[in-house]
Short mmCIF file of C-alpha atoms in Angstrom, two decimals:
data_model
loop_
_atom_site.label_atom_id
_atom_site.label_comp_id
_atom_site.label_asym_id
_atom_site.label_seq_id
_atom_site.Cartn_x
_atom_site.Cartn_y
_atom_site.Cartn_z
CA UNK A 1 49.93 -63.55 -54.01
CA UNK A 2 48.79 -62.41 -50.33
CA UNK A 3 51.74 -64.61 -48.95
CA UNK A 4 54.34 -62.45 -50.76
CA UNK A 5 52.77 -59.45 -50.21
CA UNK A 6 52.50 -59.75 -46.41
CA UNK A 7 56.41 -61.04 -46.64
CA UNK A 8 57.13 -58.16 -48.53
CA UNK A 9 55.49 -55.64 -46.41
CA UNK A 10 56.64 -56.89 -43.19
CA UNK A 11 59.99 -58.06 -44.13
CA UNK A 12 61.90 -60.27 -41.13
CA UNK A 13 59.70 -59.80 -38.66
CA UNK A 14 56.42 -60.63 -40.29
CA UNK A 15 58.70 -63.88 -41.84
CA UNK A 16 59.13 -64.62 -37.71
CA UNK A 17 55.55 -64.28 -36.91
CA UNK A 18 54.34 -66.55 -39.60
CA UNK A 19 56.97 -69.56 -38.89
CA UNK A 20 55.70 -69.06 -35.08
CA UNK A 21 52.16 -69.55 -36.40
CA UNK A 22 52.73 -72.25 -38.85
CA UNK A 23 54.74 -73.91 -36.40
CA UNK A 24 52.02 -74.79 -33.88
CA UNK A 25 51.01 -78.05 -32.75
CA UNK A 26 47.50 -76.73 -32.88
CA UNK A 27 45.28 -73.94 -32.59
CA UNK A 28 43.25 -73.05 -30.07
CA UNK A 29 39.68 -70.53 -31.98
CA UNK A 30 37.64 -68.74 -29.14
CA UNK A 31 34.68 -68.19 -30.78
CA UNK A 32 32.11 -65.40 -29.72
CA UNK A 33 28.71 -67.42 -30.63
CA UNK A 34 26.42 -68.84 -28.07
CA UNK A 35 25.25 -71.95 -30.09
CA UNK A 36 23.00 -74.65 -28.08
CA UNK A 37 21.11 -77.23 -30.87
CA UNK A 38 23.44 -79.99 -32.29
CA UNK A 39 22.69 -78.32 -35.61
CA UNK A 40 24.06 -74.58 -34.45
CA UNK A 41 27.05 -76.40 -32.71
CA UNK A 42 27.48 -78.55 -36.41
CA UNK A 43 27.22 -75.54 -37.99
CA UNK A 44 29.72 -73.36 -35.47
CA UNK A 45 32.38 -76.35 -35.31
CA UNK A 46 32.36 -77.30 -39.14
CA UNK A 47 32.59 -74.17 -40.98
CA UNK A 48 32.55 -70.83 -38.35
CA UNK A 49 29.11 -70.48 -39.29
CA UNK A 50 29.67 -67.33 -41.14
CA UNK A 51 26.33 -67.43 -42.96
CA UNK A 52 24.05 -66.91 -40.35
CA UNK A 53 25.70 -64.03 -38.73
CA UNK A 54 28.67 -65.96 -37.25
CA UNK A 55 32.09 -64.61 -37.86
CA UNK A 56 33.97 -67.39 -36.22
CA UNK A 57 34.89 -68.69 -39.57
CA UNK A 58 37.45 -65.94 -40.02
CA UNK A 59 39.54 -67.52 -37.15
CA UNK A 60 39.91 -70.61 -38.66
CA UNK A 61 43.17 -72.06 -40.26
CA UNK A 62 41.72 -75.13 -41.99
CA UNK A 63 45.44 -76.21 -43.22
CA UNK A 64 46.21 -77.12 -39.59
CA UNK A 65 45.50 -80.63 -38.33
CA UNK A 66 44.23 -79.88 -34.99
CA UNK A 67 41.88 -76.72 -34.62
CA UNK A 68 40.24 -76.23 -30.75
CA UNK A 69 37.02 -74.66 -30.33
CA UNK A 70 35.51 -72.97 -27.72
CA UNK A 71 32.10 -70.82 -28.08
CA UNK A 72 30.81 -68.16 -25.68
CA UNK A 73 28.54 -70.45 -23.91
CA UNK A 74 31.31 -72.83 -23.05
CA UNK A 75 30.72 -75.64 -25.90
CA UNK A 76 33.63 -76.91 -27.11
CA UNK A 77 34.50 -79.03 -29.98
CA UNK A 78 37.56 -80.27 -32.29
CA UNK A 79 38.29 -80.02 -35.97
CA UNK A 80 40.57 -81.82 -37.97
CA UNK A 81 42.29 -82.17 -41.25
CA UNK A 82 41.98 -85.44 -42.55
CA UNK A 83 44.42 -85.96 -44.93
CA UNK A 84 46.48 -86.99 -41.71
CA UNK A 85 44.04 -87.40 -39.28
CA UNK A 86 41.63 -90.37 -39.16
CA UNK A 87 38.75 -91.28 -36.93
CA UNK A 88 40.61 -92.97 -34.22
CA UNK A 89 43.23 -90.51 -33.15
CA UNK A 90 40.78 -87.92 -33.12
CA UNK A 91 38.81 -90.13 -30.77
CA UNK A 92 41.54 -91.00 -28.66
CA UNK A 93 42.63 -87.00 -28.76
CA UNK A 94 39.24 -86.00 -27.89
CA UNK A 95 38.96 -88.49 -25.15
CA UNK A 96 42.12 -87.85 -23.61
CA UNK A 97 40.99 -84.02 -22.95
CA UNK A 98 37.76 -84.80 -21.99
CA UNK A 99 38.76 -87.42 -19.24
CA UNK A 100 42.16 -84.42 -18.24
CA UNK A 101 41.19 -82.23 -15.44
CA UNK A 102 42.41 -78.86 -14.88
CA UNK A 103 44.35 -80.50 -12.26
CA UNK A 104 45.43 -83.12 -13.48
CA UNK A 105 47.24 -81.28 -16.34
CA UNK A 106 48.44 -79.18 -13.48
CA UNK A 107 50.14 -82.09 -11.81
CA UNK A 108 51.27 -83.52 -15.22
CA UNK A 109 53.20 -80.23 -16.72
CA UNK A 110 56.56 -79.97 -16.59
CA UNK A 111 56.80 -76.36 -16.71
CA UNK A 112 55.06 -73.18 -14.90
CA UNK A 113 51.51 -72.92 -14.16
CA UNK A 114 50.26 -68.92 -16.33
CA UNK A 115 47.50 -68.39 -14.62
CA UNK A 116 47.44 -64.69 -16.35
CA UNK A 117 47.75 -65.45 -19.51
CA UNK A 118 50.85 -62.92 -19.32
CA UNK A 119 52.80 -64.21 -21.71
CA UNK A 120 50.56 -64.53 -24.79
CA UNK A 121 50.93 -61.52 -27.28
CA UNK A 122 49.61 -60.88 -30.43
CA UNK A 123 52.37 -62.02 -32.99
CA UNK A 124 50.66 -59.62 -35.72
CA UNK A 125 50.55 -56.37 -33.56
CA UNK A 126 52.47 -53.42 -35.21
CA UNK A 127 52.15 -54.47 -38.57
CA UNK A 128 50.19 -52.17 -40.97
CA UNK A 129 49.33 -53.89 -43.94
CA UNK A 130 47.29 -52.10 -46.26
CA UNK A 131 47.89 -53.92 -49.56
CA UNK A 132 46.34 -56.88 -48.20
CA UNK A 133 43.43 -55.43 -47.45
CA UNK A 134 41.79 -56.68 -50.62
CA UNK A 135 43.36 -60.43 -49.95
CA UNK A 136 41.49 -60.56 -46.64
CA UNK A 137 38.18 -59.55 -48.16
CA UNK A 138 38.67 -61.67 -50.91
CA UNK A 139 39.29 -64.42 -48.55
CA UNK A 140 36.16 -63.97 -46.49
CA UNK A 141 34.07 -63.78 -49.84
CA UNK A 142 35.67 -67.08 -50.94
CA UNK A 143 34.63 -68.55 -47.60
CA UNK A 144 31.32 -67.61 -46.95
CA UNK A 145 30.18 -68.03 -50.11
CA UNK A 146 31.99 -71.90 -50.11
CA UNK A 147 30.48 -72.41 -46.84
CA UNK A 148 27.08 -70.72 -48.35
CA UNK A 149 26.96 -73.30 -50.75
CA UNK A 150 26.53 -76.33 -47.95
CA UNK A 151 23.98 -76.61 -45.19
CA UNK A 152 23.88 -79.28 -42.41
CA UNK A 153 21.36 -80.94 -40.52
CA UNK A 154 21.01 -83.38 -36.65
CA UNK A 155 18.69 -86.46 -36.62
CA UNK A 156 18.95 -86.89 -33.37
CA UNK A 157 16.92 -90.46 -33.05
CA UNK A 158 15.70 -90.90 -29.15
CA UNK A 159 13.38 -94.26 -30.16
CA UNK A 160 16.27 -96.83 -29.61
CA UNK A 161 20.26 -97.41 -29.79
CA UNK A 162 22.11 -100.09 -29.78
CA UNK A 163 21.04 -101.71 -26.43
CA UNK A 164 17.71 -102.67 -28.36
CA UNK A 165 19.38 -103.50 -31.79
CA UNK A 166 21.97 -106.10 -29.94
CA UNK A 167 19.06 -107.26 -27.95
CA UNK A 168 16.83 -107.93 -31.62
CA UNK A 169 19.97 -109.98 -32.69
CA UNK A 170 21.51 -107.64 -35.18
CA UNK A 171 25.17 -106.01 -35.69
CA UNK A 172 24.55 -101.89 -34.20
CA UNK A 173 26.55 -100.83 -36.69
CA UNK A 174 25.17 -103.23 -39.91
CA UNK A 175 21.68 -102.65 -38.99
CA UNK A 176 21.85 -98.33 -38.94
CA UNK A 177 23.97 -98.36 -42.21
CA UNK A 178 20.50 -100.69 -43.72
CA UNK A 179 18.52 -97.89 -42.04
CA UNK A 180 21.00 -95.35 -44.28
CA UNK A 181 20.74 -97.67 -47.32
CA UNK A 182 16.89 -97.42 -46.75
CA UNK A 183 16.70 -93.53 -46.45
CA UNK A 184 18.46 -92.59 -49.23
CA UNK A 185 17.05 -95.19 -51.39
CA UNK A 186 13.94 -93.42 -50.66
CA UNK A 187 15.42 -89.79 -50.98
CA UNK A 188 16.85 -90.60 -54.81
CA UNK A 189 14.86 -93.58 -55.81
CA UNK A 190 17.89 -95.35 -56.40
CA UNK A 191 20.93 -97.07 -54.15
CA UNK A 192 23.64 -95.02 -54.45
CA UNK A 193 27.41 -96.04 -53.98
CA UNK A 194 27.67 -96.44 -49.93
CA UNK A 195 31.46 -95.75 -48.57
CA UNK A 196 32.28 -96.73 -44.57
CA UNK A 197 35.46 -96.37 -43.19
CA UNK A 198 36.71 -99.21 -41.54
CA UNK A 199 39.61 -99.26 -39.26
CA UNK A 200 42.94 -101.19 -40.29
CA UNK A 201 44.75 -99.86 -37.61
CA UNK A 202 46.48 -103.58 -36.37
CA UNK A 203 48.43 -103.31 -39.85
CA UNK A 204 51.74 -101.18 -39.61
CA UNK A 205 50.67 -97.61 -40.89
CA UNK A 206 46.98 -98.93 -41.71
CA UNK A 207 44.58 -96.49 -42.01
CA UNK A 208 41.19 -97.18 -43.35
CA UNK A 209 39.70 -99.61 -46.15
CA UNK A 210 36.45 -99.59 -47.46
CA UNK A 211 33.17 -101.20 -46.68
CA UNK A 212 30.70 -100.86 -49.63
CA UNK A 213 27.25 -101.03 -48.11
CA UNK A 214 25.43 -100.78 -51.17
CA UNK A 215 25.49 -104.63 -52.02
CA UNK A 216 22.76 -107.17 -53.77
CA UNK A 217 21.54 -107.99 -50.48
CA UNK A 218 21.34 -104.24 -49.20
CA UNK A 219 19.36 -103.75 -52.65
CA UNK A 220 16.98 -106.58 -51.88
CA UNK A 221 16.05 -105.33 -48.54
CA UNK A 222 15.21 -101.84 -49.78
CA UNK A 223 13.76 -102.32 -52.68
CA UNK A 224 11.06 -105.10 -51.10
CA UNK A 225 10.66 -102.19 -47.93
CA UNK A 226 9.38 -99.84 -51.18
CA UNK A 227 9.93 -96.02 -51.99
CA UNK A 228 7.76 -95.55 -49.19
CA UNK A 229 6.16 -97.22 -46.42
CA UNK A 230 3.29 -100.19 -46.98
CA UNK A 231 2.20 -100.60 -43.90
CA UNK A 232 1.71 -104.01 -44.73
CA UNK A 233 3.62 -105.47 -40.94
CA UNK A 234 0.35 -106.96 -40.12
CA UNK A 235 0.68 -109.43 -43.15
CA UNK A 236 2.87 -112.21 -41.77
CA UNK A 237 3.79 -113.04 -44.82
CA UNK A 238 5.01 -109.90 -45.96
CA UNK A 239 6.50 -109.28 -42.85
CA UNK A 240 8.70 -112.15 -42.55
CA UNK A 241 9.84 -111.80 -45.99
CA UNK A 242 11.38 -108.02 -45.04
CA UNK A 243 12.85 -108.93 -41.69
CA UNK A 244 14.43 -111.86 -43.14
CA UNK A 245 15.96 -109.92 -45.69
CA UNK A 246 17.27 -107.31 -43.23
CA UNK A 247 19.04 -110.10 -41.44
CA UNK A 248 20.31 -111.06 -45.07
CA UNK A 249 21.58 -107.62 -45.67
CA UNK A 250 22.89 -106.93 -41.98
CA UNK A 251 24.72 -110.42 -42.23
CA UNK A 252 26.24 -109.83 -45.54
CA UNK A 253 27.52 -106.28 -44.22
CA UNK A 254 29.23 -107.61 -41.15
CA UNK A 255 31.26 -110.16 -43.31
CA UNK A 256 32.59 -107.45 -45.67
CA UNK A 257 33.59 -105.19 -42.80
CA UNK A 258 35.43 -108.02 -41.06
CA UNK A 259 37.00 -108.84 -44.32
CA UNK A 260 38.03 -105.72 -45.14
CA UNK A 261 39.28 -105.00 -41.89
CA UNK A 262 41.55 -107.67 -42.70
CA UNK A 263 42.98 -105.96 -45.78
CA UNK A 264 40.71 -108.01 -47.72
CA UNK A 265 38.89 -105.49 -49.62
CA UNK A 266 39.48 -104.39 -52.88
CA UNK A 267 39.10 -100.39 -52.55
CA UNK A 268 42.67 -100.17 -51.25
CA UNK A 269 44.46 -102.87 -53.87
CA UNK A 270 42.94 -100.58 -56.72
CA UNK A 271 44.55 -97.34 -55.31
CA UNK A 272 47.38 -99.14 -54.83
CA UNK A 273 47.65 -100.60 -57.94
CA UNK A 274 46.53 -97.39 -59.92
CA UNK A 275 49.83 -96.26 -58.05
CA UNK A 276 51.75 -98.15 -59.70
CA UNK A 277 50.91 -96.29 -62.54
CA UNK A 278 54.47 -94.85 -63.75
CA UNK A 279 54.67 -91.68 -65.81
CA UNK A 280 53.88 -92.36 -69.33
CA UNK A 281 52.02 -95.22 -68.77
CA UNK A 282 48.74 -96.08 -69.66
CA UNK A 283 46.18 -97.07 -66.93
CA UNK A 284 44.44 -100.25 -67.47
CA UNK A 285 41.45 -99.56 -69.26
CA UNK A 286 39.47 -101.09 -66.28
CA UNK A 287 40.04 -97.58 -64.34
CA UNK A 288 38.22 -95.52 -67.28
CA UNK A 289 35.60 -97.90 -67.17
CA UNK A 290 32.00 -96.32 -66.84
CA UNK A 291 30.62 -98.70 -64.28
CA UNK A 292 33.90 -98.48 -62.35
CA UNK A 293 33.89 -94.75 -62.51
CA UNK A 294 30.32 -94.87 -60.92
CA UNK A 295 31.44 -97.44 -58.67
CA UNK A 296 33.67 -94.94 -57.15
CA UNK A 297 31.43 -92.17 -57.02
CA UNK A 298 30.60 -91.94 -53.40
CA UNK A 299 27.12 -90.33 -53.44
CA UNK A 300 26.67 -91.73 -49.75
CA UNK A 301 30.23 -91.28 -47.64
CA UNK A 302 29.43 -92.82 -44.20
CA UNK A 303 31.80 -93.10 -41.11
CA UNK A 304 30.36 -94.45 -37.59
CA UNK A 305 32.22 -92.91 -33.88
CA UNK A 306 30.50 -93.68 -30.78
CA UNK A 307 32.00 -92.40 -27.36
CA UNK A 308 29.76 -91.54 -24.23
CA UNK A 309 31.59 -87.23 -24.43
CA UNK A 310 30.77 -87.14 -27.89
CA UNK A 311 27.47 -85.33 -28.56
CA UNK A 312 27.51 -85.08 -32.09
CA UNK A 313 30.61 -85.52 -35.02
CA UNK A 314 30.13 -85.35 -39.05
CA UNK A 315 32.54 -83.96 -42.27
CA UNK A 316 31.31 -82.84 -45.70
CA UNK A 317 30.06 -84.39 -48.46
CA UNK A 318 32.47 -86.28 -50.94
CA UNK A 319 31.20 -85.51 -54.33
CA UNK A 320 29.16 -82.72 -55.18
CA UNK A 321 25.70 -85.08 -55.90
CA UNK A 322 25.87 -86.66 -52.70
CA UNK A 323 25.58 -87.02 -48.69
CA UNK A 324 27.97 -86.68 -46.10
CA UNK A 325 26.47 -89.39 -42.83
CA UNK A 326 28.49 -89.70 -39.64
CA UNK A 327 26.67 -91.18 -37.18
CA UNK A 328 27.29 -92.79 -33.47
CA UNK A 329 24.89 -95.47 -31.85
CA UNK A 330 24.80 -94.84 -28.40
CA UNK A 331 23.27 -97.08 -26.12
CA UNK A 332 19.36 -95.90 -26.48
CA UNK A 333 19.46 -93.22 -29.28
CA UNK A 334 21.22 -92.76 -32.73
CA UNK A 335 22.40 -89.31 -33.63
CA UNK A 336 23.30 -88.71 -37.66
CA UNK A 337 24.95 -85.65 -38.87
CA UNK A 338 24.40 -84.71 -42.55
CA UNK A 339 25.83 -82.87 -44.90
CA UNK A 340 24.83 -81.97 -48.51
CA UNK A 341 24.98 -79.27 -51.29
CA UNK A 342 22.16 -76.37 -50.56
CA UNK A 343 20.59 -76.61 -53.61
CA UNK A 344 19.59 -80.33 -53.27
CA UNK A 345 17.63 -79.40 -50.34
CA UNK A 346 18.47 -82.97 -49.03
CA UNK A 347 19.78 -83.10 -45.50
CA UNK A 348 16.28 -82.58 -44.06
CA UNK A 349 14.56 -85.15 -45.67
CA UNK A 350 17.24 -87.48 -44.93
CA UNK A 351 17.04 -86.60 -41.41
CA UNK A 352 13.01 -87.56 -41.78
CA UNK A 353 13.83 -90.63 -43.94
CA UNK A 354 16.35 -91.79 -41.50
CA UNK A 355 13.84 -91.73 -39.02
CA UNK A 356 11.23 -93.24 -40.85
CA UNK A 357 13.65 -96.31 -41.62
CA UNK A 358 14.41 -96.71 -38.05
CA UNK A 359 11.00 -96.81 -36.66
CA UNK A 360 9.67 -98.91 -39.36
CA UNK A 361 12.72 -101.18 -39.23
CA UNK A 362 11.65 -101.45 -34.76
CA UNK A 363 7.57 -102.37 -35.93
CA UNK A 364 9.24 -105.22 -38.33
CA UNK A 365 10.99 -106.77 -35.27
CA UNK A 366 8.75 -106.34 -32.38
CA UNK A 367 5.66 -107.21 -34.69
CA UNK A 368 6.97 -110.35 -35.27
CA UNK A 369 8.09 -111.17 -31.51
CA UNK A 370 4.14 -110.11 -30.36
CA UNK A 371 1.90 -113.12 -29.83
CA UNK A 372 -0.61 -113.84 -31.78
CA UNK A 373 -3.91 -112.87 -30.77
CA UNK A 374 -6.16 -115.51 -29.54
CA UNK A 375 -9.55 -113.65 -30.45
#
């Protein structure tokens, strides 16, 4: 084991320098690319990027909750561990230091202003360690080969946000996870099984619940829009038939997420019950139930975070057939992060799809707002 070997090798002073480390509130990476696209800052702040060159991977302690970033070119970002981190706090962290001057933490600290920097040292210097050489490579291998495996792609939608979609009478948030329901329905030929965190933060210690967005009136809506687009918004008929449904689906999406923000969805009250479970117990046989099990496969895991210093956010997929989708609607654009397995070769036709659903999702309402021609 690498741990025992550096213990071993350093002895009580190494044992010091590691409780100083793992004691940290957070840690601070100064990374030495120069990324500028939301897809080579994705890349940079998710994993190090150590495929394409990048070696800021390497700095990375992905055990600690809060990991800083700062690249060469002065793009900055956060990363954190969600097992005790959820989408809020990291929001409210992140907006906290972007609204914090330099002087205004200078008037808020307690202690001295280091200006120098003279009092940082390198907690590691001195120690020659060269039985954990072959950890440390090993290590790196693991990692770039893990992060290898992944890629990541920015639809970075300019046509509208959610000035327009409140304006066309829908829910922002209801109407882009129908645009996600539409994409990937046309990426697998099939709905898959949608997750979106919603917040149950006015319960004591809530965290999140789920909102399933793959639903019979989600289903409707994309399977009458087709595996591809008809073209067919000219037809009034037609027409009317899809936008109707979208309101359907949007409608039916807004009442689960304001019921399950209420602790009144049924995600949660399985776990829980499932951890009830004692040892030596038997499950009930619901939980080894085929169309459970798929139930809970979350081949689309979706999370939405808007705020106006955020330029783009995301997190890996769940299970190893599936998408990873954060997303924020800003006021006149949409901007989707996804993640998916390499080999699928997925993320950039779901950044096209996504697209595609949005724009043909805009002809549906202002088609049917247009007056009718009097020729």
């Amino acid at each position: 084991d690498a741990r025992d070997e550096i213990l071993k090798a350093g002895g009580a002073k190494m044992e010091a320098a590691l409780e100083k480390l793992q004691s940290g509130a957070l840690l601070l990476c100064l990374d030495d690319e120069d990324p500028v696209s939301r897809k080579q800052c994705g890349e940079i702040f998710w994993t190090g990027g150590v495929t394409d060159g990048a070696t800021s991977g390497h700095n990375r302690w992905f055990d600690k909750s809060i990991q800083l970033l700062c690249t060469n070119n002065g793009k900055s970002g956060l990363l954190g561990e969600h097992s005790m981190m959820d989408g809020m706090p990291v929001v409210g962290l992140a907006d906290h230091i972007t609204k914090t001057s330099y002087r205004i933490a200078q008037n808020n600290s307690s202690g001295p202003v280091n200006e120098g920097g003279g009092d940082i040292e390198n907690i590691f210097e001195g120690f020659d360690l060269p039985t954990v050489d072959k950890h440390i490579a090993k290590a790196k291998s693991h990692l770039n080969q893990l992060v290898g495996d992944h890629e990541l792609n920015v639809q970075s939608f300019q046509g509208y946000g959610s000035n327009y979609i409140k304006k066309a009478g829908f829910s922002p948030d209801a109407y882009v996870q129908m645009a996600i329901q539409l994409a990937t329905y046309r990426l697998w030929g099939q709905q898959g099984a949608t997750y979106e965190a919603t917040q149950m933060r006015p319960f004591l210690h809530g965290r999140t619940e789920t909102t399933r967005s793959a639903s019979p009136a989600s289903a409707a809506f994309v399977k009458t829009m087709g595996s591809r687009p008809k073209h067919d918004e000219s037809n009034e008929v037609a027409r009317k038939e899809k936008l109707g449904l979208l309101h359907d689906a949007v409608g039916s999406h807004v009442k689960y997420i304001t019921e399950a923000a209420k602790g009144k969805g049924v995600d949660r009250h399985f776990l829980g019950l499932s951890m009830m479970v004692g040892d030596g117990e038997e499950a009930p046989a619901l939980y080894a139930h085929p169309l459970f099990t798929r139930a809970k496969t979350w081949r689309v895991s979706t999370s939405h975070l808007t705020h106006k210093n955020f330029d783009n956010w995301g997190f890996g997929e769940v299970v190893p057939n599936g998408v990873g989708v954060g997303y924020a609607v800003k006021a006149d654009c949409c901007v989707f992060n996804i993640t998916a397995r390499k080999e699928h070769q997925w993320t950039e036709r779901l950044s096209h799809l996504l697209e595609e659903a949005l724009l043909e999702m805009q002809i549906l309402v202002e088609m049917d707002k247009a007056p009718a021609s009097r020729l």
